Every structure is written in structure tokens, then in C-alpha cells.
Amino acid sequence: RQPVSGMEVFKHFHRLNLRETFSACVVEKLLEVYPQEHKKRQLLEGPNFRERLDFHQYLVFPAGFSAHVIANRTNEASRHQKVPLRDADVVIYPLEVALDTEQVRSLNGLMSYVKNFQIKDEISWSRPSQSIHSVMQHPTRRTPVIAAWWKHACKAAQIICKIPKRDFHAEDVRERKLIQEQYIALLMQAKESKTNEQAGRAPQSATEAIVTQLRNLEMSLSLKDIVSFRMLAKDRQDGTTVQDLRAQEAAGQKQEEDEAEDEEHYGETEEQKEIRLKNKATHSQRPMPNTMQVKVHWPSFQFFFLASTDGFWNTKADAPDDAAQGGQTKPSHVPRTRLKRSIVRQPVLSARMANMRVEAIQKGHNAHRIVRWAEVTMGSMSVVNCNAQKHQPSRHIMSMKPFVKKNGAPVCFFAGVNTFEMHDATVEAGDTPMASILEPWEGLASHTRDVFSPETPAMLSQLGFLKDHVKDTGKLMICAFTRVGEVRAVDWVPFRRRMMHFKDLGKKDLGYTLIRRPSQQAIDREVLVKLQRKVEKLVGKSNMNGCFESVVEGVQACTVDEYNSMHVLTKQAQLAPLRCKAIRSGQPQAFQFQWHNLQRPNAVVTSSAPPLHMGTS
């Protein structure tokens, strides 16, 4: 080929830029002409129209966000937690994501490769560096090498068959401590030997021998252990620890703050300075509260799943020539010309969530008491089968019915989570009481309560056995409440089988045929250990208490499967409005769960759950 001139390259890129700019302008103009609430906008969503006009084939379509952050000064209002120190307001523009089967195949292939590589890498950690054949002539070295290979085989079988490991006890701690000290000693010796070699006091062979031992030891360690051991060796060599560095950094930061404060009050008298320092000493007993407020609004999120097929119809066949028409066959060595391979992506599934809001508030300080409120709402949610027609019942896979309106917009899902952690029982102006988190269905409205708002008997009665632990210090109290609108779901079994087929594309296993056959005693012991772990996870840690409540407005589910060429097999299930409540305590370990049917036969539908104070419109 002849060399390409710079002007030709410039013209080529200029043409591509013009085409890309034109495509972007066309898409932007169409989205502007047909806004989100327009009827025809449904025909312009996702890959149905964008992939015909966009210059690129997107996985995540172009989007953006807007964030406004306000930082208030520290004054009496912020100290009394009347205004937050930081206030963030974030708006995320509508986002669309498209994922096809080829991308799923690539992701599964990559994840399978990473998983298999990690298994092989974990097996190779225990692999001896010497073979048995190389030490057969050395009786003193033969026995340890053979034993190392047997240990390697047992380790590989344990990893492949997923045999559970024993618990981390004192013997494992001692073994890890020995490996740590051995690694640090070799690291120190290698550095000292390198210094002696540069000074001419030691031969190069001594340094190479120590480095070889160090590398052999690193082959049996993970990267995390190597980094931690090297950091520990550096601290020992310098004579400073991480705590010392943090203390020095804190002292330097305090000195800079004092100098900045002196400059701010330049020109004051000694009496004024004394009064200021006295007030500062009084306020320093309780640090400045770490208050924060965050609001996030996400108008729309839409996800498309597509099935990609090769465009075999784009193959260009050779035109018959005169010789071929005269009865002569065309030479077989002539290659077939083929156009650029194209992929057609057919929409299969579409999921949409609209009008999502996340709001959070934090008050207090970690050293004394810290309180957090979080509220999540969602306006609507729907999952659609794009292969079905609009009039077919199998098109709408799942939807949620709104149950209330907030600020004029419907809400189909609500979640409120409040946390309270107290380390100091002393109370100051602006502190938040425990009563502010005991009603999570109120959302963020509870954060306005002051320290003089006591817990009412109705609040304490909902805590059950936790009402005696309200005043405990050092405990993390979590109160959560969720409410879900009426859920309607349709399961079209052939469509679900097709989706499961797409989900498993590209997965590859190692192909080992080892099968574990444990004894009945080992199975009973593992079941007991798993049960204990589940109980510990269920009740939480020793410093955690919690009260969780959930209300479901009802569920209507239907599954449809093919029966024969004329009929289908249908199964339906309905769930009346239900209220579930769980209370747990980490110390002493306790867990209580109960549920109530909110709809009784021959009676009006009543709900024992507290109402949501969201307002109606």
C-alpha cells in the first residue's frame, strides 16, 4: 500500500466528525421536540430509535447530573444543629442502559476466567518449588518434599471440592505470626545485604540467596499479606507507627487552625482574647456536630435487554461471470467477498423506574451521639416483555400500584431507615432524643424533635423487649419501615426459560470431576456451624439492636406455561395486605418475628401499621 498523506487523514476525520455531530444534533432535536410526557416518546425510547440515528452504539446512553453543595460556617446555629454544615442537592438526569446477549456472554466469560484463575492461583500457593524426581538421590531432602506434595494435593482437593475450612484458632494465629516474623526478618536481611554489597563488604551471591528465599516465601502469600508485612517492616525500621503519624497530623492540623483563628481575630485586646479562649475551652468539651443533609432526585431510569443476532443476510455473493454462465466452474481458490459484519439487536425486556428520591440527614458527633435519617421513595416501576404485543396479557411482567401521593406525585414504594448511636449520656442544647427515630414511617419529619421530646408509651410498646435497652450507651439502634404498593406479576414460562438461557451464556467451569462425599457426622457438624452463623447474622452484632417493619399492600401473581397446542397451564396466587415485624437484639441474643393479615373476611380493610404522613392531593 502507498503511504497516506496528512491531508487525506484530516479529510477523513473531518467527515467522521461532521457525521457524528449531525447524528448528535438529530437525536437531541428529536428528544427536544418529543419531551418525556409526550405520547410518541414511547416510540423513541432506548435502542428502538436511537441506534438508527446515533453515531455510536451505547451501553449507557448519554446522561448527566447536576449537584449543588452548600457549606455553612460554624456558628451558634450550626453548633445547636439548627442548620447543617453541608447541604447537597443532586439531580440525576434520565438514564438509559442497554445490554445485549453478546455483552452478557463476554461478561460471563470474563468472570469465569477470573474465577478459574483465582482458584488455580490459590492452588499454586502451596505447590512445592522442587519436584520429587529431583530429590530422589538425597534421602534427607526426599521426605520433606514428598510431604509437601501430599499437602499440596490435599489443599487442591479442599479448594476444588469446596470443603469448609476449620475455624480460625490459636494454632493458625501462631502459624501466621511465625510467617510474618520470618518475612520481616528476610526483608531486613535483604536490605542490609544490599547496603553491604554496595559498600563492598559482602558478595553479590549472599544478596541473591536472601532474595531467592524471600521470593519463594512470597509465592505462598497473598498480595494483601505481602503489603501488610512490608508496611509493618517499614514501621519497625523507621521507629514510627501509624498511630504516631496520625497524632502528628492531628497536632499539625490543630496548630494551623489556631493560627488561622488568631489571624481572624487580629487586633483584639488581651481581655477579649482571654474570654475567647475560655469560651473555646468550654465548647471544646463537645466538638462541633457533624451535620449533613443530602437530597437526590432521579426522574427516570430505564433498562433494556436485547438479543443480538448475526446479520448473515449481509453476505455479498459474487456475481456470476460469463465463464461460469458458459458451463465452466469458477476456481475454488477465489475468496468470497463479505461486507462488514453487522449485528441486529432485538429488544427482549424493558424495565423502568420513575421519580426516585433519596433524602438523608445526619446530626450529632461520632464521639458522643450520632443520629441518621434516610428516606427512599419511588413513583412507579414496571417490567415489560418487548416480544409480546401491547394487547397481550403477557406483555406486562410486573408493576406496582401507587398507594399514596407525596407532593402531588404518586408513590409505589417507601422506605425509611433511622439509626441512633449514643456513647455519652450527657445532654446539651440541640441534641437529638431517642424518640426521633422510633417512628421511621414519618420519614425525615422526625429530625425536628428536640432533646425535650420524651418517648411516649405508644412508641415504647412497639419496641417489645427492646424498650428496656433504650438508654443503653454504646448500642446502635436501627429502626426501619418499608411499604410496597400492590404488586402484579405474570410469569410466562417460555419467556423465563429464554432469559435463563441468556443469563448462562459464556460461563465456563474448570471441569474437575472430583466430588466430595462427606460422612454423616461431618454433615451434621457443618449444618450446626451454618445454623450458628445464620443465627449470628440474624440477631446482628453484640452492639446492635433493631426494629424492622414492612407493609405489603397485596400481591397478585400468575404463572403461565404451555400445555398443548391449544391450551395453556395457568397457576394463580394472591396475597392479601400483610404487615410483618421483626425485633432483634445482639446482646443478649434475641429475635422475634410476627406478621398480621390486614384484611379480615367480612370486614373492612384495616391496617394496624401507623399511617404515612405524606399528605394527599
Coordinates of C-alpha atoms in Angstrom, one line a residue:
R1 CA 0.0 0.0 0.0
Q2 CA 1.1 3.5 -0.7
P3 CA 1.6 6.0 2.2
V4 CA -1.4 8.1 3.3
S5 CA -0.9 11.8 3.2
G6 CA -1.8 14.0 6.2
M7 CA -4.4 15.9 4.3
E8 CA -6.2 12.7 3.4
V9 CA -6.3 11.7 7.1
F10 CA -7.6 15.2 8.0
K11 CA -10.4 15.0 5.5
H12 CA -11.4 11.5 6.7
F13 CA -11.6 12.6 10.4
H14 CA -13.3 15.8 9.3
R15 CA -16.0 13.8 7.6
L16 CA -16.4 11.5 10.6
N17 CA -16.7 14.5 13.0
L18 CA -19.4 16.1 10.8
R19 CA -21.3 12.8 10.7
E20 CA -21.1 12.4 14.5
T21 CA -22.1 16.0 15.1
F22 CA -25.1 15.7 12.7
S23 CA -26.2 12.5 14.4
A24 CA -26.0 14.1 17.9
C25 CA -27.9 17.1 16.7
V26 CA -30.7 15.0 15.2
V27 CA -31.1 12.9 18.4
E28 CA -31.0 16.0 20.6
K29 CA -33.6 17.7 18.4
L30 CA -35.9 14.7 18.5
L31 CA -35.7 14.5 22.2
E32 CA -36.5 18.2 22.5
V33 CA -39.5 18.0 20.2
Y34 CA -40.9 15.0 22.0
P35 CA -40.5 15.6 25.7
Q36 CA -40.8 12.8 28.4
E37 CA -44.6 13.3 28.8
H38 CA -45.4 13.2 25.1
K39 CA -47.4 10.2 23.8
K40 CA -45.0 9.5 20.9
R41 CA -42.0 9.5 23.2
Q42 CA -42.6 5.8 24.0
L43 CA -41.6 5.0 20.4
L44 CA -38.4 6.9 20.8
E45 CA -37.0 5.3 24.0
G46 CA -33.8 3.3 24.2
P47 CA -32.4 1.4 21.2
N48 CA -35.7 1.4 19.3
F49 CA -34.8 4.6 17.6
R50 CA -31.5 5.8 19.0
E51 CA -29.4 3.1 17.4
R52 CA -30.7 4.1 14.0
L53 CA -29.6 7.7 14.4
D54 CA -26.8 7.7 17.0
F55 CA -23.2 7.6 15.7
H56 CA -22.2 5.2 18.5
Q57 CA -23.8 2.1 19.8
Y58 CA -24.1 2.8 23.5
L59 CA -24.1 0.6 26.6
V60 CA -25.0 3.6 28.7
F61 CA -26.7 6.3 26.8
P62 CA -25.5 9.9 27.2
A63 CA -26.7 11.4 30.5
G64 CA -25.6 13.8 33.2
F65 CA -26.3 15.2 36.7
S66 CA -26.4 18.5 38.5
A67 CA -25.1 18.9 42.0
H68 CA -25.3 22.0 44.3
V69 CA -23.3 21.8 47.5
I70 CA -23.5 24.4 50.2
A71 CA -21.0 24.6 53.1
N72 CA -22.2 26.8 56.1
R73 CA -19.9 28.5 58.5
T74 CA -19.5 27.2 62.1
N75 CA -21.6 29.4 64.4
E76 CA -24.1 29.1 67.2
A77 CA -26.8 27.9 64.8
S78 CA -24.7 25.1 63.4
R79 CA -23.5 24.2 66.9
H80 CA -27.1 23.9 68.1
Q81 CA -27.8 21.8 64.9
K82 CA -30.4 24.1 63.5
V83 CA -28.6 24.3 60.1
P84 CA -26.4 21.6 58.6
L85 CA -22.7 22.2 57.9
R86 CA -23.0 20.7 54.5
D87 CA -26.1 20.6 52.3
A88 CA -26.1 18.8 48.9
D89 CA -28.8 18.8 46.3
V90 CA -28.3 16.4 43.4
V91 CA -30.4 15.9 40.3
I92 CA -29.6 12.9 38.0
Y93 CA -30.9 13.3 34.5
P94 CA -32.9 10.4 33.0
L95 CA -30.5 7.4 32.3
E96 CA -30.9 4.6 29.8
V97 CA -28.9 1.4 29.8
A98 CA -28.9 -1.3 27.0
L99 CA -27.3 -4.7 27.5
D100 CA -27.4 -7.4 24.9
T101 CA -26.7 -11.1 24.9
E102 CA -23.2 -10.8 23.4
Q103 CA -22.2 -8.5 26.1
V104 CA -23.6 -10.9 28.7
R105 CA -21.6 -13.6 27.1
S106 CA -18.4 -11.5 27.3
L107 CA -19.1 -10.6 30.9
N108 CA -19.7 -14.2 31.9
G109 CA -16.6 -15.4 30.1
L110 CA -14.5 -12.8 31.8
M111 CA -15.9 -13.6 35.2
S112 CA -15.5 -17.3 34.6
Y113 CA -11.9 -16.7 33.6
V114 CA -11.2 -14.6 36.7
K115 CA -12.8 -17.2 39.0
N116 CA -10.9 -20.1 37.4
F117 CA -7.7 -18.1 37.6
Q118 CA -8.2 -17.3 41.3
I119 CA -8.8 -21.0 42.0
K120 CA -5.7 -22.0 40.1
D121 CA -3.7 -19.2 41.8
E122 CA -4.9 -20.3 45.3
I123 CA -3.9 -23.9 44.5
S124 CA -0.5 -22.8 43.2
W125 CA 0.3 -21.1 46.6
S126 CA 1.0 -24.5 48.2
R127 CA 2.8 -26.0 45.2
P128 CA 6.4 -27.0 46.2
S129 CA 9.2 -25.5 44.2
Q130 CA 11.1 -28.8 43.9
S131 CA 9.9 -32.0 42.2
I132 CA 10.1 -35.4 43.8
H133 CA 12.3 -36.7 41.0
S134 CA 15.0 -34.1 41.6
V135 CA 15.5 -35.1 45.3
M136 CA 15.3 -38.9 44.9
Q137 CA 19.1 -39.1 45.3
H138 CA 19.1 -37.1 48.5
P139 CA 17.4 -39.1 51.3
T140 CA 17.5 -36.2 53.8
R141 CA 15.6 -33.9 51.4
R142 CA 13.3 -36.5 49.9
T143 CA 10.9 -36.9 52.8
P144 CA 10.0 -33.2 53.3
V145 CA 9.5 -32.7 49.6
I146 CA 7.1 -35.7 49.4
A147 CA 5.2 -34.5 52.4
A148 CA 4.9 -31.0 50.8
W149 CA 3.5 -32.5 47.6
W150 CA 0.9 -34.5 49.7
K151 CA -0.1 -31.3 51.5
H152 CA -0.4 -29.6 48.1
A153 CA -2.7 -32.4 46.9
C154 CA -4.9 -32.2 50.0
K155 CA -5.1 -28.4 49.7
A156 CA -6.1 -28.6 46.0
A157 CA -8.8 -31.2 46.8
Q158 CA -10.1 -29.0 49.6
I159 CA -10.3 -26.0 47.3
I160 CA -11.9 -27.8 44.3
C161 CA -14.4 -29.7 46.3
K162 CA -15.2 -26.7 48.5
I163 CA -14.6 -28.5 51.7
P164 CA -15.2 -26.0 54.6
K165 CA -12.1 -24.9 56.5
R166 CA -11.8 -25.2 60.2
D167 CA -12.3 -22.2 62.4
F168 CA -9.5 -19.6 63.0
H169 CA -8.0 -20.7 66.3
A170 CA -4.8 -20.3 68.3
E171 CA -2.7 -22.6 66.1
D172 CA -3.5 -20.7 63.0
V173 CA -2.6 -17.4 64.7
R174 CA 0.8 -18.8 65.8
E175 CA 1.5 -20.1 62.3
R176 CA 0.6 -16.7 60.8
K177 CA 2.8 -14.9 63.4
L178 CA 5.8 -17.1 62.5
I179 CA 5.4 -16.5 58.8
Q180 CA 5.1 -12.7 59.4
E181 CA 8.3 -12.6 61.6
Q182 CA 10.1 -14.8 59.0
Y183 CA 9.1 -12.5 56.1
I184 CA 10.1 -9.3 58.0
A185 CA 13.4 -10.8 59.0
L186 CA 14.2 -11.8 55.5
L187 CA 13.2 -8.4 54.2
M188 CA 15.5 -6.7 56.8
Q189 CA 18.4 -9.0 55.9
A190 CA 17.9 -8.4 52.1
K191 CA 18.1 -4.6 52.7
E192 CA 21.1 -4.9 54.9
S193 CA 22.9 -7.2 52.5
K194 CA 22.2 -4.9 49.6
T195 CA 23.7 -2.0 51.6
N196 CA 26.8 -4.1 52.4
E197 CA 27.1 -5.1 48.8
Q198 CA 27.1 -1.5 47.6
A199 CA 29.7 -0.7 50.2
G200 CA 31.9 -3.7 49.1
R201 CA 31.6 -5.5 52.4
A202 CA 29.5 -8.5 51.1
P203 CA 29.5 -10.6 47.9
Q204 CA 26.6 -10.4 45.4
S205 CA 25.8 -14.1 45.9
A206 CA 24.8 -13.5 49.5
T207 CA 22.2 -11.0 48.5
E208 CA 20.9 -13.2 45.7
A209 CA 20.4 -16.1 48.1
I210 CA 18.4 -14.0 50.5
V211 CA 16.3 -12.5 47.7
T212 CA 15.6 -16.1 46.4
Q213 CA 14.3 -17.1 49.9
L214 CA 12.2 -14.0 50.1
R215 CA 10.6 -14.7 46.7
N216 CA 9.9 -18.3 47.5
L217 CA 8.1 -17.3 50.6
E218 CA 6.1 -14.7 48.7
M219 CA 4.8 -17.4 46.4
S220 CA 2.8 -18.8 49.3
L221 CA 1.4 -15.4 50.4
S222 CA -1.4 -13.3 49.1
L223 CA -0.8 -9.7 47.8
K224 CA -2.7 -8.3 50.8
D225 CA -0.4 -10.1 53.3
I226 CA 2.7 -9.0 51.4
V227 CA 1.7 -5.4 51.5
S228 CA 0.8 -5.5 55.2
F229 CA 4.0 -7.3 56.1
R230 CA 6.1 -4.7 54.2
M231 CA 4.3 -1.8 55.9
L232 CA 4.9 -3.4 59.3
A233 CA 8.6 -3.8 58.4
K234 CA 8.8 -0.2 57.4
D235 CA 7.2 1.0 60.6
R236 CA 9.7 -1.1 62.6
Q237 CA 12.6 0.2 60.7
D238 CA 11.6 3.9 61.0
G239 CA 10.6 3.5 64.6
T240 CA 7.2 5.2 64.0
T241 CA 3.7 3.6 63.8
V242 CA 0.6 4.6 62.1
Q243 CA -0.9 5.9 65.4
D244 CA 2.2 8.2 65.8
L245 CA 1.7 9.6 62.3
R246 CA -1.9 10.2 62.9
A247 CA -1.2 12.0 66.1
Q248 CA 1.4 14.2 64.4
E249 CA -1.0 15.0 61.6
A250 CA -3.8 15.9 64.1
A251 CA -1.3 18.2 66.1
G252 CA -0.3 20.0 62.9
Q253 CA -3.9 20.5 61.9
K254 CA -4.7 21.9 65.3
Q255 CA -1.8 24.3 65.1
E256 CA -2.9 25.5 61.7
E257 CA -6.5 26.1 63.0
D258 CA -5.2 28.1 66.0
E259 CA -3.0 30.3 63.7
A260 CA -5.9 30.9 61.3
E261 CA -8.2 31.8 64.3
D262 CA -5.6 34.2 65.7
E263 CA -5.3 35.9 62.3
E264 CA -9.1 36.2 62.1
H265 CA -9.2 37.9 65.5
Y266 CA -6.2 40.2 64.8
G267 CA -6.2 43.4 66.9
E268 CA -8.3 42.1 69.8
T269 CA -7.2 43.0 73.4
E270 CA -5.8 40.6 75.9
E271 CA -9.1 40.6 77.8
Q272 CA -11.0 39.7 74.7
K273 CA -8.6 37.0 73.8
E274 CA -8.9 35.5 77.3
I275 CA -12.7 35.5 77.0
R276 CA -12.5 33.9 73.6
L277 CA -10.1 31.2 74.7
K278 CA -12.3 30.5 77.8
N279 CA -15.3 30.1 75.6
K280 CA -13.4 27.9 73.2
A281 CA -12.2 25.6 76.1
T282 CA -15.9 25.3 77.2
H283 CA -17.0 24.4 73.7
S284 CA -14.1 22.0 73.1
Q285 CA -15.5 19.6 75.6
R286 CA -18.1 18.8 73.0
P287 CA -16.8 19.0 69.4
M288 CA -18.7 20.7 66.6
P289 CA -21.5 18.4 65.4
N290 CA -21.0 16.7 62.1
T291 CA -24.4 17.7 60.5
M292 CA -25.2 16.9 56.9
Q293 CA -28.2 16.9 54.6
V294 CA -28.4 15.2 51.1
K295 CA -31.2 15.2 48.6
V296 CA -31.0 13.1 45.4
H297 CA -33.7 13.2 42.7
W298 CA -33.7 10.7 39.8
P299 CA -36.6 11.3 37.4
S300 CA -36.2 8.1 35.3
F301 CA -34.1 5.0 34.9
Q302 CA -34.8 2.6 32.0
F303 CA -33.0 -0.7 31.3
F304 CA -33.2 -2.6 28.0
F305 CA -32.1 -6.2 27.5
L306 CA -31.6 -7.2 23.8
A307 CA -30.9 -10.4 21.9
S308 CA -28.2 -9.9 19.3
T309 CA -28.1 -12.0 16.1
D310 CA -25.6 -12.0 13.3
G311 CA -26.6 -10.4 10.1
F312 CA -26.0 -13.4 7.8
W313 CA -28.1 -11.7 5.1
N314 CA -25.4 -9.1 4.7
T315 CA -23.1 -11.6 3.0
K316 CA -22.3 -10.4 -0.5
A317 CA -22.4 -13.1 -3.1
D318 CA -20.1 -13.0 -6.2
A319 CA -21.9 -12.1 -9.4
P320 CA -21.8 -14.9 -12.0
D321 CA -19.4 -14.1 -14.8
D322 CA -19.5 -15.0 -18.4
A323 CA -17.3 -18.1 -18.0
A324 CA -19.5 -19.5 -15.3
Q325 CA -22.6 -19.0 -17.5
G326 CA -20.9 -20.9 -20.3
G327 CA -20.7 -24.0 -18.2
Q328 CA -17.2 -23.5 -16.7
T329 CA -16.9 -23.7 -13.0
K330 CA -15.3 -20.9 -11.1
P331 CA -12.0 -21.6 -9.5
S332 CA -12.4 -22.6 -5.8
H333 CA -9.4 -20.5 -4.7
V334 CA -11.2 -17.2 -5.4
P335 CA -12.3 -15.8 -2.0
R336 CA -15.8 -14.8 -1.3
T337 CA -16.2 -11.1 -0.7
R338 CA -18.0 -10.2 2.6
L339 CA -19.3 -6.9 3.8
K340 CA -18.6 -5.6 7.3
R341 CA -20.2 -7.9 9.9
S342 CA -23.3 -6.2 11.4
I343 CA -25.3 -7.2 14.5
V344 CA -29.0 -6.7 14.8
R345 CA -30.2 -6.2 18.3
Q346 CA -33.8 -7.2 19.1
P347 CA -35.4 -5.8 22.3
V348 CA -36.4 -8.6 24.7
L349 CA -37.0 -7.0 28.1
S350 CA -37.5 -3.4 29.3
A351 CA -37.6 -2.2 33.0
R352 CA -38.4 1.3 34.1
M353 CA -38.3 3.1 37.4
A354 CA -39.6 6.7 37.6
N355 CA -39.5 9.6 40.1
M356 CA -37.0 8.2 42.6
R357 CA -36.0 10.3 45.5
V358 CA -33.4 9.7 48.2
E359 CA -33.1 12.1 51.2
A360 CA -30.8 11.7 54.2
I361 CA -30.0 13.8 57.3
Q362 CA -27.2 13.4 59.9
K363 CA -26.9 15.0 63.3
G364 CA -24.5 14.8 66.2
H365 CA -20.9 13.6 66.5
N366 CA -19.4 10.1 66.5
A367 CA -17.7 10.6 69.9
H368 CA -21.0 11.4 71.7
R369 CA -24.2 10.6 69.8
I370 CA -24.8 10.3 66.1
V371 CA -28.3 10.1 64.6
R372 CA -29.2 9.5 60.9
W373 CA -32.4 9.5 59.0
A374 CA -32.9 8.2 55.4
E375 CA -35.9 8.1 53.2
V376 CA -36.3 6.4 49.8
T377 CA -39.4 6.8 47.6
M378 CA -40.2 5.6 44.1
G379 CA -43.1 6.8 41.9
S380 CA -43.6 3.8 39.6
M381 CA -41.9 0.6 38.5
S382 CA -42.8 -1.7 35.5
V383 CA -41.2 -4.6 33.6
V384 CA -42.3 -5.2 30.1
N385 CA -41.9 -8.2 27.7
C386 CA -41.0 -6.5 24.4
N387 CA -41.7 -9.6 22.4
A388 CA -45.4 -9.5 23.2
Q389 CA -47.9 -7.2 21.6
K390 CA -49.5 -4.4 23.5
H391 CA -52.8 -6.1 23.8
Q392 CA -51.4 -9.4 25.0
P393 CA -51.6 -10.0 28.8
S394 CA -48.0 -11.5 28.9
R395 CA -46.5 -8.1 27.9
H396 CA -46.7 -6.6 31.4
I397 CA -44.4 -8.8 33.6
M398 CA -44.5 -6.8 36.8
S399 CA -46.0 -3.5 38.0
M400 CA -46.6 -1.7 41.3
K401 CA -49.7 0.2 42.1
P402 CA -49.3 3.5 43.9
F403 CA -50.7 3.7 47.4
V404 CA -50.3 7.4 48.3
K405 CA -49.3 10.7 46.8
K406 CA -46.5 12.9 48.1
N407 CA -46.1 16.5 46.8
G408 CA -48.6 15.7 44.1
A409 CA -46.7 12.7 42.7
P410 CA -47.8 9.0 43.3
V411 CA -45.6 6.8 45.4
C412 CA -45.5 2.9 45.0
F413 CA -42.5 2.2 47.3
F414 CA -41.4 3.9 50.5
A415 CA -38.5 3.0 52.8
G416 CA -37.4 4.8 55.9
V417 CA -34.3 3.9 57.9
N418 CA -33.3 5.6 61.2
T419 CA -30.2 4.9 63.3
F420 CA -29.2 6.1 66.7
E421 CA -25.9 5.5 68.5
M422 CA -25.0 7.1 71.9
H423 CA -21.7 7.0 73.6
D424 CA -22.2 9.8 76.1
A425 CA -25.4 10.2 78.2
T426 CA -24.9 13.9 78.8
V427 CA -27.3 16.2 77.0
E428 CA -26.8 19.6 75.5
A429 CA -28.9 22.1 73.6
G430 CA -29.5 20.8 70.1
D431 CA -29.0 17.1 70.9
T432 CA -31.4 14.6 69.4
P433 CA -33.5 12.3 71.6
M434 CA -34.2 8.6 71.0
A435 CA -37.8 9.4 70.3
S436 CA -36.9 10.9 66.9
I437 CA -36.0 7.5 65.4
L438 CA -38.8 5.3 66.8
E439 CA -41.2 6.3 64.0
P440 CA -39.5 5.6 60.7
W441 CA -42.7 5.8 58.8
E442 CA -42.6 9.6 59.4
G443 CA -39.6 9.8 57.1
L444 CA -37.4 12.9 57.7
A445 CA -40.0 14.8 59.6
S446 CA -38.8 13.3 62.9
H447 CA -35.5 15.1 62.8
T448 CA -37.1 18.3 64.0
R449 CA -37.7 17.0 67.5
D450 CA -35.6 18.4 70.3
V451 CA -34.0 16.8 73.3
F452 CA -37.0 17.6 75.5
S453 CA -39.3 15.3 73.4
P454 CA -39.7 12.1 75.5
E455 CA -40.6 8.6 74.4
T456 CA -44.3 8.0 74.6
P457 CA -45.7 4.7 75.9
A458 CA -47.1 4.0 72.4
M459 CA -43.5 4.3 70.9
L460 CA -42.0 2.0 73.6
S461 CA -44.8 -0.6 73.2
Q462 CA -43.7 -1.1 69.6
L463 CA -40.2 -2.0 70.6
G464 CA -41.2 -5.1 72.5
F465 CA -38.4 -6.4 74.6
L466 CA -36.1 -3.6 73.4
K467 CA -37.9 -1.0 75.5
D468 CA -35.6 -1.8 78.4
H469 CA -32.5 -1.1 76.3
V470 CA -33.4 2.4 75.0
K471 CA -31.0 4.2 77.4
D472 CA -28.0 1.8 76.8
T473 CA -24.8 3.5 75.7
G474 CA -22.6 2.1 73.0
K475 CA -25.5 0.4 71.3
L476 CA -26.6 1.0 67.7
M477 CA -30.4 1.2 67.4
I478 CA -31.8 0.7 63.9
C479 CA -35.5 1.3 63.1
A480 CA -36.7 0.6 59.5
F481 CA -40.1 0.7 57.8
T482 CA -41.0 -0.2 54.2
R483 CA -44.2 0.0 52.4
V484 CA -44.8 -1.6 49.0
G485 CA -47.8 -1.0 46.8
E486 CA -49.9 -3.8 45.3
V487 CA -47.7 -5.9 43.1
R488 CA -49.0 -7.6 40.0
A489 CA -46.7 -10.1 38.2
V490 CA -47.1 -12.5 35.3
D491 CA -44.6 -15.3 34.7
W492 CA -44.6 -16.5 31.1
V493 CA -42.6 -19.7 31.5
P494 CA -41.2 -20.0 27.9
F495 CA -40.0 -16.4 28.2
R496 CA -38.4 -17.1 31.5
R497 CA -36.6 -20.1 30.1
R498 CA -35.3 -18.0 27.3
M499 CA -34.0 -15.4 29.8
M500 CA -32.3 -18.1 31.9
H501 CA -30.6 -19.3 28.7
F502 CA -29.3 -15.8 28.0
K503 CA -28.1 -15.5 31.6
D504 CA -25.8 -18.5 31.4
L505 CA -24.2 -17.7 28.1
G506 CA -20.4 -17.8 28.1
K507 CA -20.0 -19.4 31.5
K508 CA -17.1 -21.9 31.7
D509 CA -16.0 -24.1 34.6
L510 CA -12.7 -25.8 35.3
G511 CA -14.2 -29.2 34.5
Y512 CA -12.9 -31.1 37.5
T513 CA -14.6 -34.4 38.3
L514 CA -13.7 -34.5 42.0
I515 CA -16.9 -35.0 44.1
R516 CA -17.0 -34.6 47.8
R517 CA -18.7 -37.4 49.8
P518 CA -18.7 -36.3 53.4
S519 CA -19.7 -38.6 56.3
Q520 CA -23.0 -38.1 58.2
Q521 CA -21.1 -36.8 61.2
A522 CA -19.3 -34.2 59.1
I523 CA -22.6 -33.1 57.5
D524 CA -24.2 -32.7 61.0
R525 CA -21.3 -30.7 62.2
E526 CA -21.4 -28.4 59.1
V527 CA -25.2 -27.9 59.5
L528 CA -24.7 -26.9 63.1
V529 CA -22.0 -24.4 62.2
K530 CA -24.1 -22.9 59.3
L531 CA -27.1 -22.6 61.7
Q532 CA -24.9 -20.8 64.2
R533 CA -23.6 -18.4 61.6
K534 CA -27.2 -17.7 60.4
V535 CA -28.4 -17.0 63.9
E536 CA -25.5 -14.6 64.4
K537 CA -26.3 -12.8 61.2
L538 CA -30.0 -12.7 62.1
V539 CA -29.6 -11.2 65.5
G540 CA -26.7 -8.9 64.5
K541 CA -23.6 -7.9 66.4
S542 CA -23.4 -7.6 70.1
N543 CA -23.7 -3.8 69.9
M544 CA -26.7 -3.7 67.6
N545 CA -30.5 -3.6 68.3
G546 CA -33.1 -3.2 65.6
C547 CA -36.8 -3.0 64.9
F548 CA -37.9 -3.7 61.3
E549 CA -41.4 -3.3 59.9
S550 CA -42.8 -3.9 56.5
V551 CA -46.3 -3.5 54.9
V552 CA -47.3 -5.1 51.5
E553 CA -50.5 -3.8 50.0
G554 CA -51.1 -7.1 48.3
V555 CA -49.7 -9.4 45.6
Q556 CA -51.3 -10.9 42.5
A557 CA -49.1 -13.4 40.8
C558 CA -49.8 -15.7 37.8
T559 CA -47.6 -18.2 36.0
V560 CA -48.5 -19.5 32.5
D561 CA -46.9 -22.5 30.8
E562 CA -47.6 -24.3 27.5
Y563 CA -49.8 -27.4 28.0
N564 CA -50.5 -28.4 24.4
S565 CA -51.1 -26.8 21.0
M566 CA -54.4 -25.3 22.0
H567 CA -54.3 -24.8 25.8
V568 CA -52.0 -23.4 28.5
L569 CA -51.5 -24.3 32.1
T570 CA -52.2 -21.4 34.4
K571 CA -51.5 -21.0 38.2
Q572 CA -52.6 -18.0 40.2
A573 CA -51.7 -16.8 43.7
Q574 CA -53.0 -13.9 45.6
L575 CA -51.8 -12.4 48.9
A576 CA -53.9 -10.0 51.0
P577 CA -52.4 -6.9 52.5
L578 CA -49.8 -8.1 55.0
R579 CA -47.8 -6.5 57.8
C580 CA -44.5 -8.0 59.0
K581 CA -42.5 -7.0 62.0
A582 CA -39.1 -8.2 63.3
I583 CA -37.2 -7.2 66.5
R584 CA -33.7 -8.3 67.2
S585 CA -31.0 -7.8 69.9
G586 CA -27.3 -8.7 69.6
Q587 CA -26.6 -8.9 73.4
P588 CA -28.4 -10.8 74.8
Q589 CA -29.2 -12.6 71.6
A590 CA -32.9 -12.5 70.8
F591 CA -35.1 -12.4 67.7
Q592 CA -38.8 -12.0 67.4
F593 CA -40.8 -12.2 64.1
Q594 CA -44.5 -11.8 63.6
W595 CA -46.9 -11.0 60.8
H596 CA -50.5 -9.9 60.6
N597 CA -53.1 -10.1 57.8
L598 CA -54.5 -6.6 57.4
Q599 CA -57.7 -7.8 55.6
R600 CA -60.2 -9.9 57.5
P601 CA -63.1 -11.7 56.0
N602 CA -66.5 -9.9 56.1
A603 CA -64.8 -6.8 57.5
V604 CA -63.5 -3.5 56.3
V605 CA -59.8 -3.5 55.3
T606 CA -57.9 -2.1 58.3
S607 CA -54.2 -1.6 58.9
S608 CA -52.6 -1.7 62.3
A609 CA -49.5 -0.1 60.9
P610 CA -49.1 3.6 61.6
P611 CA -50.1 5.9 58.7
L612 CA -47.7 7.6 56.5
H613 CA -47.8 11.4 57.0
M614 CA -47.0 12.3 53.4
G615 CA -50.1 14.4 52.6
T616 CA -52.6 13.7 49.8
S617 CA -53.5 15.5 46.7

